Amino acid sequence: MIPAGDKISATYNLADANGKKILTRSLKATNNIFSDSIVVASVKTWTAETPYLYTLTLDVLVNGKKQQTIVQKIGFRSIEINKANEMLVNGNPVKLRGACRHDMHPLLGRSTNRQQDSIDVLLAKESNMNFIRTSHYPPSEDFLEFCDKYGIYVQEETAICFVLDWREGIYQKSYKTMDDPAFTDRYLGQLSEMIDRDRNHASVIMWSIGNESWYGSNFQKEYEFVKTTEPTRPVSWSFPATALDKGRKCFDILVSHYPRWDGKSSDLGKYEKNMQADYPIIGDEWAHVACYNTDLISYDPNVKDYWGKSLDSMWIYRFDQKGYLGGAIWGMIDETFHLKDKVTGYGPWGFIDVWRRKKPELWNVKK
């Protein structure tokens, strides 16, 4: 706590990618809050193809003595959805081609480290991807730092999933939380923490307020919270049909999971309207890598390579549609954990294995 009567001030400077200072400003706090607005002349904008970053350095002073220094890389870019339901980055339409990514280490479990995070981003770039969905929770700050640095668009997802869906065993005791006011603070609390921590990352282009869940008032409150608190990015959520069927809307982008291999149908049916939906559409979970049909894979390993045909068919059918934003393959990295006496996990569902070695599917993704 800062004693009453002490004078709080701050200075900050902005430097370009070469370290050259562009401006320096001094600020005084009002009710312990600093606020400022500036215009950067001849600004260089950030995109996945041109990830230009500035450096912001902020010094906080009490009675003229420096108490804290905060240094952060920032990028200047705008995100909007136009009347044609295209996503525009800095006024230009983009198509998102990517994959879903879990935190995953074969020996450490559901975790990563800085080295692993950097490798994953570089592998994404090598695969010709420009997009990662952080399923189904926020990633590490290191991962977003590398997405900023190397240029990857990120759909960041809060850690809410499978509400009234896909629950088994003890989880069935508390899986109907979407309308329960006792859980509202949990929904909003972790969403708020995610936005507070990551709002300054240029790579984050949309917030996801949950995965594969049924509509309820808590999701509606999440959406309204984002639109009030951080409206510079659109909001996605699945399953949107459960909201639309009730005449409600808690998203800006219609999420469509797993169209048919040729791209011509999906779980949304009537809401996609043959790709002429009332909202922009993203397939942020599609093209599941062949891994569970083990007998067929053993008989004909080329099935793993032929998987690329489904990916190609969806690109052809869906990417030329203005309102279709793109998609994310499930998944990027295998999900197997190497324990002392066994290997367990969800399976080899990635196009990169747990040791970050490239599998045959990676070259289909790159193509």
CSV table of C-alpha atoms in Angstrom, one decimal:
chain,number,residue,atom,x,y,z
A,1,MET,CA,0.0,0.0,0.0
A,2,ILE,CA,1.2,3.5,-0.8
A,3,PRO,CA,0.7,5.9,2.2
A,4,ALA,CA,-1.8,8.7,1.7
A,5,GLY,CA,-0.1,12.0,0.6
A,6,ASP,CA,2.6,10.3,-1.3
A,7,LYS,CA,3.0,11.5,-4.9
A,8,ILE,CA,2.6,8.8,-7.5
A,9,SER,CA,3.9,9.4,-11.1
A,10,ALA,CA,5.1,7.5,-14.0
A,11,THR,CA,7.2,7.9,-17.2
A,12,TYR,CA,7.2,5.8,-20.2
A,13,ASN,CA,9.0,5.6,-23.5
A,14,LEU,CA,8.2,3.8,-26.8
A,15,ALA,CA,11.0,2.4,-28.9
A,16,ASP,CA,10.9,0.9,-32.4
A,17,ALA,CA,12.1,-2.6,-33.3
A,18,ASN,CA,15.7,-1.2,-33.6
A,19,GLY,CA,15.6,0.3,-30.1
A,20,LYS,CA,15.3,3.9,-31.2
A,21,LYS,CA,13.1,5.9,-28.9
A,22,ILE,CA,10.1,7.4,-30.6
A,23,LEU,CA,8.6,9.3,-27.7
A,24,THR,CA,8.8,9.8,-23.9
A,25,ARG,CA,5.9,10.9,-21.7
A,26,SER,CA,5.3,11.7,-18.0
A,27,LEU,CA,2.1,10.9,-16.2
A,28,LYS,CA,0.4,11.7,-13.0
A,29,ALA,CA,-1.9,9.3,-11.3
A,30,THR,CA,-5.6,10.1,-10.7
A,31,ASN,CA,-7.0,7.8,-7.9
A,32,ASN,CA,-3.9,5.7,-8.4
A,33,ILE,CA,-4.7,5.1,-12.1
A,34,PHE,CA,-2.6,6.2,-15.0
A,35,SER,CA,-4.3,7.0,-18.3
A,36,ASP,CA,-2.9,8.3,-21.6
A,37,SER,CA,-3.6,8.4,-25.3
A,38,ILE,CA,-1.0,9.0,-28.0
A,39,VAL,CA,-0.6,9.0,-31.8
A,40,VAL,CA,2.4,7.2,-33.2
A,41,ALA,CA,3.5,8.8,-36.5
A,42,SER,CA,4.2,6.5,-39.5
A,43,VAL,CA,3.3,3.5,-37.3
A,44,LYS,CA,4.4,0.1,-38.6
A,45,THR,CA,1.5,-2.4,-38.0
A,46,TRP,CA,1.6,-5.9,-36.8
A,47,THR,CA,0.3,-8.9,-38.7
A,48,ALA,CA,1.1,-12.6,-38.8
A,49,GLU,CA,3.1,-12.0,-42.0
A,50,THR,CA,4.8,-8.8,-40.7
A,51,PRO,CA,5.0,-9.2,-36.9
A,52,TYR,CA,6.5,-5.8,-36.1
A,53,LEU,CA,6.9,-5.1,-32.4
A,54,TYR,CA,7.7,-1.9,-30.5
A,55,THR,CA,9.0,-1.9,-26.9
A,56,LEU,CA,7.1,0.0,-24.2
A,57,THR,CA,9.1,0.8,-21.0
A,58,LEU,CA,7.1,2.2,-18.0
A,59,ASP,CA,8.7,3.4,-14.8
A,60,VAL,CA,6.5,3.9,-11.7
A,61,LEU,CA,7.7,6.5,-9.2
A,62,VAL,CA,6.7,7.4,-5.6
A,63,ASN,CA,7.9,10.8,-4.4
A,64,GLY,CA,10.2,10.9,-7.4
A,65,LYS,CA,11.9,7.6,-6.6
A,66,LYS,CA,11.6,4.7,-9.0
A,67,GLN,CA,9.6,1.8,-7.5
A,68,GLN,CA,9.0,-0.5,-10.5
A,69,THR,CA,9.9,-0.9,-14.2
A,70,ILE,CA,7.6,-2.7,-16.6
A,71,VAL,CA,8.9,-3.6,-20.1
A,72,GLN,CA,6.6,-5.1,-22.7
A,73,LYS,CA,6.7,-5.8,-26.4
A,74,ILE,CA,3.6,-4.4,-28.2
A,75,GLY,CA,2.2,-4.4,-31.7
A,76,PHE,CA,-0.2,-2.0,-33.3
A,77,ARG,CA,-3.1,-3.6,-35.2
A,78,SER,CA,-6.9,-3.5,-35.5
A,79,ILE,CA,-9.4,-6.4,-35.7
A,80,GLU,CA,-12.9,-6.0,-37.1
A,81,ILE,CA,-15.7,-7.9,-38.7
A,82,ASN,CA,-17.1,-6.1,-41.7
A,83,LYS,CA,-20.6,-6.3,-43.3
A,84,ALA,CA,-19.6,-9.2,-45.5
A,85,ASN,CA,-18.7,-11.1,-42.3
A,86,GLU,CA,-15.0,-11.1,-43.2
A,87,MET,CA,-12.3,-10.7,-40.5
A,88,LEU,CA,-10.2,-7.7,-41.2
A,89,VAL,CA,-6.7,-7.2,-39.7
A,90,ASN,CA,-5.6,-3.6,-40.2
A,91,GLY,CA,-8.4,-3.2,-42.8
A,92,ASN,CA,-7.4,-6.3,-44.9
A,93,PRO,CA,-9.3,-9.6,-44.9
A,94,VAL,CA,-7.5,-12.6,-43.5
A,95,LYS,CA,-8.1,-16.4,-43.6
A,96,LEU,CA,-7.1,-18.4,-40.6
A,97,ARG,CA,-5.4,-21.7,-41.2
A,98,GLY,CA,-4.2,-23.4,-38.1
A,99,ALA,CA,-4.5,-26.0,-35.4
A,100,CYS,CA,-5.7,-26.6,-31.8
A,101,ARG,CA,-2.9,-26.8,-29.3
A,102,HIS,CA,-2.8,-28.3,-25.8
A,103,ASP,CA,-0.1,-27.7,-23.2
A,104,MET,CA,1.8,-31.0,-23.6
A,105,HIS,CA,5.1,-32.5,-22.5
A,106,PRO,CA,5.6,-36.2,-22.6
A,107,LEU,CA,7.5,-36.4,-19.3
A,108,LEU,CA,6.1,-33.3,-17.5
A,109,GLY,CA,2.5,-33.9,-18.2
A,110,ARG,CA,0.0,-31.1,-18.9
A,111,SER,CA,2.7,-28.4,-18.9
A,112,THR,CA,5.3,-26.8,-21.1
A,113,ASN,CA,8.4,-24.7,-20.7
A,114,ARG,CA,9.8,-21.7,-22.6
A,115,GLN,CA,11.9,-23.8,-24.9
A,116,GLN,CA,9.0,-26.0,-25.8
A,117,ASP,CA,6.7,-23.0,-26.4
A,118,SER,CA,9.2,-21.5,-28.8
A,119,ILE,CA,9.5,-24.8,-30.7
A,120,ASP,CA,5.8,-25.1,-31.1
A,121,VAL,CA,5.4,-21.6,-32.6
A,122,LEU,CA,8.3,-22.2,-35.0
A,123,LEU,CA,6.8,-25.6,-36.0
A,124,ALA,CA,3.5,-23.8,-36.7
A,125,LYS,CA,5.2,-21.3,-38.9
A,126,GLU,CA,7.1,-24.1,-40.7
A,127,SER,CA,3.7,-25.8,-41.3
A,128,ASN,CA,2.4,-22.7,-43.2
A,129,MET,CA,0.0,-22.0,-40.4
A,130,ASN,CA,-1.0,-18.5,-39.2
A,131,PHE,CA,-3.4,-19.5,-36.4
A,132,ILE,CA,-3.5,-21.3,-33.1
A,133,ARG,CA,-6.5,-22.1,-30.9
A,134,THR,CA,-5.5,-22.5,-27.3
A,135,SER,CA,-7.7,-25.4,-26.4
A,136,HIS,CA,-9.1,-25.3,-23.8
A,137,TYR,CA,-7.5,-22.8,-21.5
A,138,PRO,CA,-5.1,-19.9,-21.7
A,139,PRO,CA,-1.5,-20.8,-22.7
A,140,SER,CA,1.6,-19.6,-21.0
A,141,GLU,CA,2.8,-16.0,-21.3
A,142,ASP,CA,5.9,-17.4,-23.0
A,143,PHE,CA,3.8,-19.0,-25.8
A,144,LEU,CA,2.0,-15.7,-26.5
A,145,GLU,CA,5.3,-13.8,-26.5
A,146,PHE,CA,6.6,-16.1,-29.3
A,147,CYS,CA,3.3,-15.8,-31.2
A,148,ASP,CA,3.8,-12.0,-31.0
A,149,LYS,CA,7.4,-12.3,-32.1
A,150,TYR,CA,7.1,-14.7,-35.0
A,151,GLY,CA,3.5,-13.9,-36.1
A,152,ILE,CA,0.7,-16.3,-35.2
A,153,TYR,CA,-2.9,-15.2,-34.8
A,154,VAL,CA,-4.4,-16.6,-31.5
A,155,GLN,CA,-7.9,-17.6,-30.5
A,156,GLU,CA,-7.4,-17.6,-26.7
A,157,GLU,CA,-9.9,-19.7,-24.8
A,158,THR,CA,-10.9,-19.5,-21.2
A,159,ALA,CA,-10.9,-22.8,-19.2
A,160,ILE,CA,-14.6,-23.7,-19.4
A,161,CYS,CA,-15.6,-26.7,-21.5
A,162,PHE,CA,-18.1,-29.6,-21.7
A,163,VAL,CA,-20.8,-27.9,-19.6
A,164,LEU,CA,-23.8,-30.3,-20.0
A,165,ASP,CA,-21.8,-32.3,-22.5
A,166,TRP,CA,-19.2,-35.0,-22.5
A,167,ARG,CA,-19.3,-35.5,-18.7
A,168,GLU,CA,-18.7,-38.9,-17.0
A,169,GLY,CA,-18.3,-40.3,-13.5
A,170,ILE,CA,-17.9,-37.8,-10.7
A,171,TYR,CA,-18.0,-34.8,-13.1
A,172,GLN,CA,-21.7,-35.4,-13.6
A,173,LYS,CA,-22.3,-34.1,-10.1
A,174,SER,CA,-21.4,-30.5,-11.1
A,175,TYR,CA,-21.7,-30.3,-14.9
A,176,LYS,CA,-24.9,-28.2,-15.2
A,177,THR,CA,-23.4,-24.9,-14.2
A,178,MET,CA,-24.4,-22.7,-17.2
A,179,ASP,CA,-27.4,-21.3,-15.3
A,180,ASP,CA,-26.2,-21.7,-11.8
A,181,PRO,CA,-25.5,-18.3,-10.1
A,182,ALA,CA,-23.2,-20.1,-7.6
A,183,PHE,CA,-20.7,-20.5,-10.4
A,184,THR,CA,-21.0,-17.1,-12.0
A,185,ASP,CA,-18.0,-15.7,-10.2
A,186,ARG,CA,-15.9,-18.7,-11.4
A,187,TYR,CA,-17.0,-18.1,-15.0
A,188,LEU,CA,-16.2,-14.4,-14.8
A,189,GLY,CA,-13.2,-14.6,-12.5
A,190,GLN,CA,-11.0,-16.7,-14.7
A,191,LEU,CA,-12.2,-14.9,-17.9
A,192,SER,CA,-11.2,-11.6,-16.3
A,193,GLU,CA,-7.8,-12.9,-15.3
A,194,MET,CA,-7.2,-14.1,-18.8
A,195,ILE,CA,-8.1,-10.7,-20.3
A,196,ASP,CA,-6.1,-8.7,-17.7
A,197,ARG,CA,-3.0,-10.8,-18.3
A,198,ASP,CA,-3.1,-11.1,-22.1
A,199,ARG,CA,-4.9,-8.1,-23.6
A,200,ASN,CA,-1.7,-6.4,-24.6
A,201,HIS,CA,-0.6,-9.3,-26.9
A,202,ALA,CA,-1.0,-8.4,-30.5
A,203,SER,CA,-1.3,-12.0,-31.5
A,204,VAL,CA,-4.6,-12.5,-29.6
A,205,ILE,CA,-7.2,-11.6,-32.1
A,206,MET,CA,-10.3,-13.2,-30.5
A,207,TRP,CA,-11.5,-14.3,-27.1
A,208,SER,CA,-13.2,-17.7,-26.7
A,209,ILE,CA,-15.6,-17.9,-23.7
A,210,GLY,CA,-15.9,-21.6,-23.7
A,211,ASN,CA,-15.7,-24.9,-25.6
A,212,GLU,CA,-18.5,-27.4,-26.5
A,213,SER,CA,-21.0,-26.3,-23.9
A,214,TRP,CA,-24.7,-25.7,-23.8
A,215,TYR,CA,-26.1,-22.1,-23.6
A,216,GLY,CA,-26.9,-20.6,-20.2
A,217,SER,CA,-26.9,-17.3,-18.4
A,218,ASN,CA,-23.3,-17.6,-17.2
A,219,PHE,CA,-22.1,-17.7,-20.8
A,220,GLN,CA,-24.3,-14.7,-21.6
A,221,LYS,CA,-22.7,-12.8,-18.7
A,222,GLU,CA,-19.3,-13.8,-20.0
A,223,TYR,CA,-20.1,-12.3,-23.4
A,224,GLU,CA,-21.5,-9.1,-21.9
A,225,PHE,CA,-18.4,-8.8,-19.7
A,226,VAL,CA,-16.0,-9.0,-22.6
A,227,LYS,CA,-18.0,-6.5,-24.7
A,228,THR,CA,-17.9,-4.0,-21.8
A,229,THR,CA,-14.3,-4.7,-20.7
A,230,GLU,CA,-12.3,-5.4,-23.8
A,231,PRO,CA,-14.4,-4.8,-27.0
A,232,THR,CA,-11.5,-4.5,-29.4
A,233,ARG,CA,-11.6,-8.3,-30.2
A,234,PRO,CA,-14.5,-10.4,-31.3
A,235,VAL,CA,-15.9,-13.3,-29.2
A,236,SER,CA,-16.3,-16.9,-30.1
A,237,TRP,CA,-18.0,-19.8,-28.3
A,238,SER,CA,-19.3,-23.3,-28.9
A,239,PHE,CA,-21.9,-24.7,-29.1
A,240,PRO,CA,-23.6,-21.6,-30.6
A,241,ALA,CA,-26.6,-23.5,-31.9
A,242,THR,CA,-27.8,-24.0,-28.3
A,243,ALA,CA,-28.0,-20.2,-27.9
A,244,LEU,CA,-29.5,-19.5,-31.3
A,245,ASP,CA,-32.2,-22.1,-30.7
A,246,LYS,CA,-33.3,-20.0,-27.8
A,247,GLY,CA,-33.1,-16.8,-29.7
A,248,ARG,CA,-30.0,-15.7,-27.8
A,249,LYS,CA,-26.5,-14.6,-28.8
A,250,CYS,CA,-23.4,-14.7,-26.8
A,251,PHE,CA,-20.8,-14.6,-29.5
A,252,ASP,CA,-19.7,-12.5,-32.5
A,253,ILE,CA,-18.2,-15.5,-34.5
A,254,LEU,CA,-20.2,-18.6,-35.2
A,255,VAL,CA,-18.1,-21.7,-34.3
A,256,SER,CA,-18.6,-24.8,-36.4
A,257,HIS,CA,-17.0,-28.0,-35.3
A,258,TYR,CA,-16.2,-30.9,-37.7
A,259,PRO,CA,-17.7,-30.5,-41.1
A,260,ARG,CA,-17.8,-33.6,-43.3
A,261,TRP,CA,-14.5,-34.6,-44.9
A,262,ASP,CA,-15.5,-32.7,-48.1
A,263,GLY,CA,-16.5,-29.6,-46.1
A,264,LYS,CA,-20.2,-29.7,-47.2
A,265,SER,CA,-22.0,-30.1,-43.9
A,266,SER,CA,-21.4,-29.5,-40.2
A,267,ASP,CA,-22.9,-29.8,-36.8
A,268,LEU,CA,-24.6,-26.4,-37.3
A,269,GLY,CA,-26.8,-27.5,-40.2
A,270,LYS,CA,-29.4,-24.8,-40.7
A,271,TYR,CA,-27.3,-22.0,-39.2
A,272,GLU,CA,-24.5,-22.3,-41.8
A,273,LYS,CA,-26.9,-21.8,-44.6
A,274,ASN,CA,-24.4,-23.2,-47.2
A,275,MET,CA,-21.8,-20.8,-45.9
A,276,GLN,CA,-24.1,-17.8,-46.2
A,277,ALA,CA,-24.7,-17.4,-42.4
A,278,ASP,CA,-25.8,-14.3,-40.6
A,279,TYR,CA,-22.5,-14.3,-38.7
A,280,PRO,CA,-18.8,-15.0,-39.7
A,281,ILE,CA,-18.0,-18.7,-39.3
A,282,ILE,CA,-14.9,-20.4,-38.0
A,283,GLY,CA,-14.2,-24.1,-37.9
A,284,ASP,CA,-12.0,-23.9,-34.9
A,285,GLU,CA,-12.0,-27.7,-34.5
A,286,TRP,CA,-12.0,-29.8,-37.7
A,287,ALA,CA,-10.1,-32.3,-39.8
A,288,HIS,CA,-9.3,-34.7,-36.9
A,289,VAL,CA,-6.1,-36.5,-37.7
A,290,ALA,CA,-6.7,-40.3,-38.3
A,291,CYS,CA,-5.6,-42.1,-35.2
A,292,TYR,CA,-8.4,-44.1,-33.7
A,293,ASN,CA,-9.0,-46.5,-36.7
A,294,THR,CA,-6.0,-48.5,-35.7
A,295,ASP,CA,-6.8,-51.7,-37.6
A,296,LEU,CA,-7.1,-49.8,-40.9
A,297,ILE,CA,-3.9,-47.8,-40.2
A,298,SER,CA,-2.0,-51.1,-39.5
A,299,TYR,CA,-3.4,-52.6,-42.7
A,300,ASP,CA,-2.7,-49.5,-44.8
A,301,PRO,CA,-0.4,-46.8,-43.2
A,302,ASN,CA,-1.0,-44.6,-46.2
A,303,VAL,CA,-4.4,-43.7,-44.7
A,304,LYS,CA,-2.4,-41.2,-42.5
A,305,ASP,CA,-1.2,-39.5,-45.6
A,306,TYR,CA,-4.5,-39.6,-47.4
A,307,TRP,CA,-5.9,-37.6,-44.5
A,308,GLY,CA,-4.6,-34.6,-46.4
A,309,LYS,CA,-7.3,-35.1,-49.0
A,310,SER,CA,-10.0,-34.1,-46.5
A,311,LEU,CA,-8.0,-31.0,-45.5
A,312,ASP,CA,-7.7,-30.0,-49.2
A,313,SER,CA,-11.4,-30.6,-49.8
A,314,MET,CA,-12.4,-28.3,-47.0
A,315,TRP,CA,-10.0,-25.5,-48.1
A,316,ILE,CA,-11.5,-25.7,-51.6
A,317,TYR,CA,-15.1,-25.7,-50.5
A,318,ARG,CA,-14.9,-23.2,-47.6
A,319,PHE,CA,-12.0,-20.8,-48.0
A,320,ASP,CA,-13.5,-19.0,-51.0
A,321,GLN,CA,-16.6,-18.0,-49.0
A,322,LYS,CA,-16.2,-14.5,-47.7
A,323,GLY,CA,-17.9,-15.2,-44.4
A,324,TYR,CA,-15.9,-18.3,-43.6
A,325,LEU,CA,-12.8,-17.3,-41.6
A,326,GLY,CA,-10.9,-20.6,-41.7
A,327,GLY,CA,-10.2,-23.4,-39.3
A,328,ALA,CA,-8.0,-25.2,-36.8
A,329,ILE,CA,-7.0,-28.8,-37.2
A,330,TRP,CA,-7.5,-31.2,-34.3
A,331,GLY,CA,-4.9,-31.4,-33.2
A,332,MET,CA,-1.4,-30.0,-33.5
A,333,ILE,CA,0.6,-32.2,-31.1
A,334,ASP,CA,0.1,-35.8,-29.9
A,335,GLU,CA,-1.4,-36.4,-26.5
A,336,THR,CA,0.6,-39.3,-24.9
A,337,PHE,CA,2.3,-39.2,-21.5
A,338,HIS,CA,5.3,-41.4,-20.8
A,339,LEU,CA,5.0,-42.6,-17.3
A,340,LYS,CA,7.4,-44.9,-15.5
A,341,ASP,CA,5.6,-48.2,-16.3
A,342,LYS,CA,3.3,-47.3,-19.2
A,343,VAL,CA,2.3,-44.8,-21.9
A,344,THR,CA,-1.1,-43.2,-21.5
A,345,GLY,CA,-3.1,-40.2,-22.8
A,346,TYR,CA,-5.7,-39.4,-25.5
A,347,GLY,CA,-3.7,-40.7,-28.4
A,348,PRO,CA,-1.5,-39.7,-31.4
A,349,TRP,CA,-4.0,-37.2,-32.8
A,350,GLY,CA,-1.5,-34.6,-33.9
A,351,PHE,CA,0.6,-34.0,-37.0
A,352,ILE,CA,3.6,-33.5,-34.7
A,353,ASP,CA,4.5,-36.1,-32.0
A,354,VAL,CA,5.1,-35.4,-28.3
A,355,TRP,CA,8.8,-35.1,-28.9
A,356,ARG,CA,8.1,-32.4,-31.5
A,357,ARG,CA,9.1,-34.6,-34.4
A,358,LYS,CA,7.3,-34.1,-37.7
A,359,LYS,CA,4.8,-36.7,-38.7
A,360,PRO,CA,3.6,-37.4,-42.3
A,361,GLU,CA,0.5,-35.2,-41.8
A,362,LEU,CA,2.7,-32.1,-41.3
A,363,TRP,CA,3.6,-32.0,-45.0
A,364,ASN,CA,-0.1,-32.1,-45.9
A,365,VAL,CA,-0.7,-29.2,-43.6
A,366,LYS,CA,2.1,-27.3,-45.1
A,367,LYS,CA,0.8,-28.0,-48.7
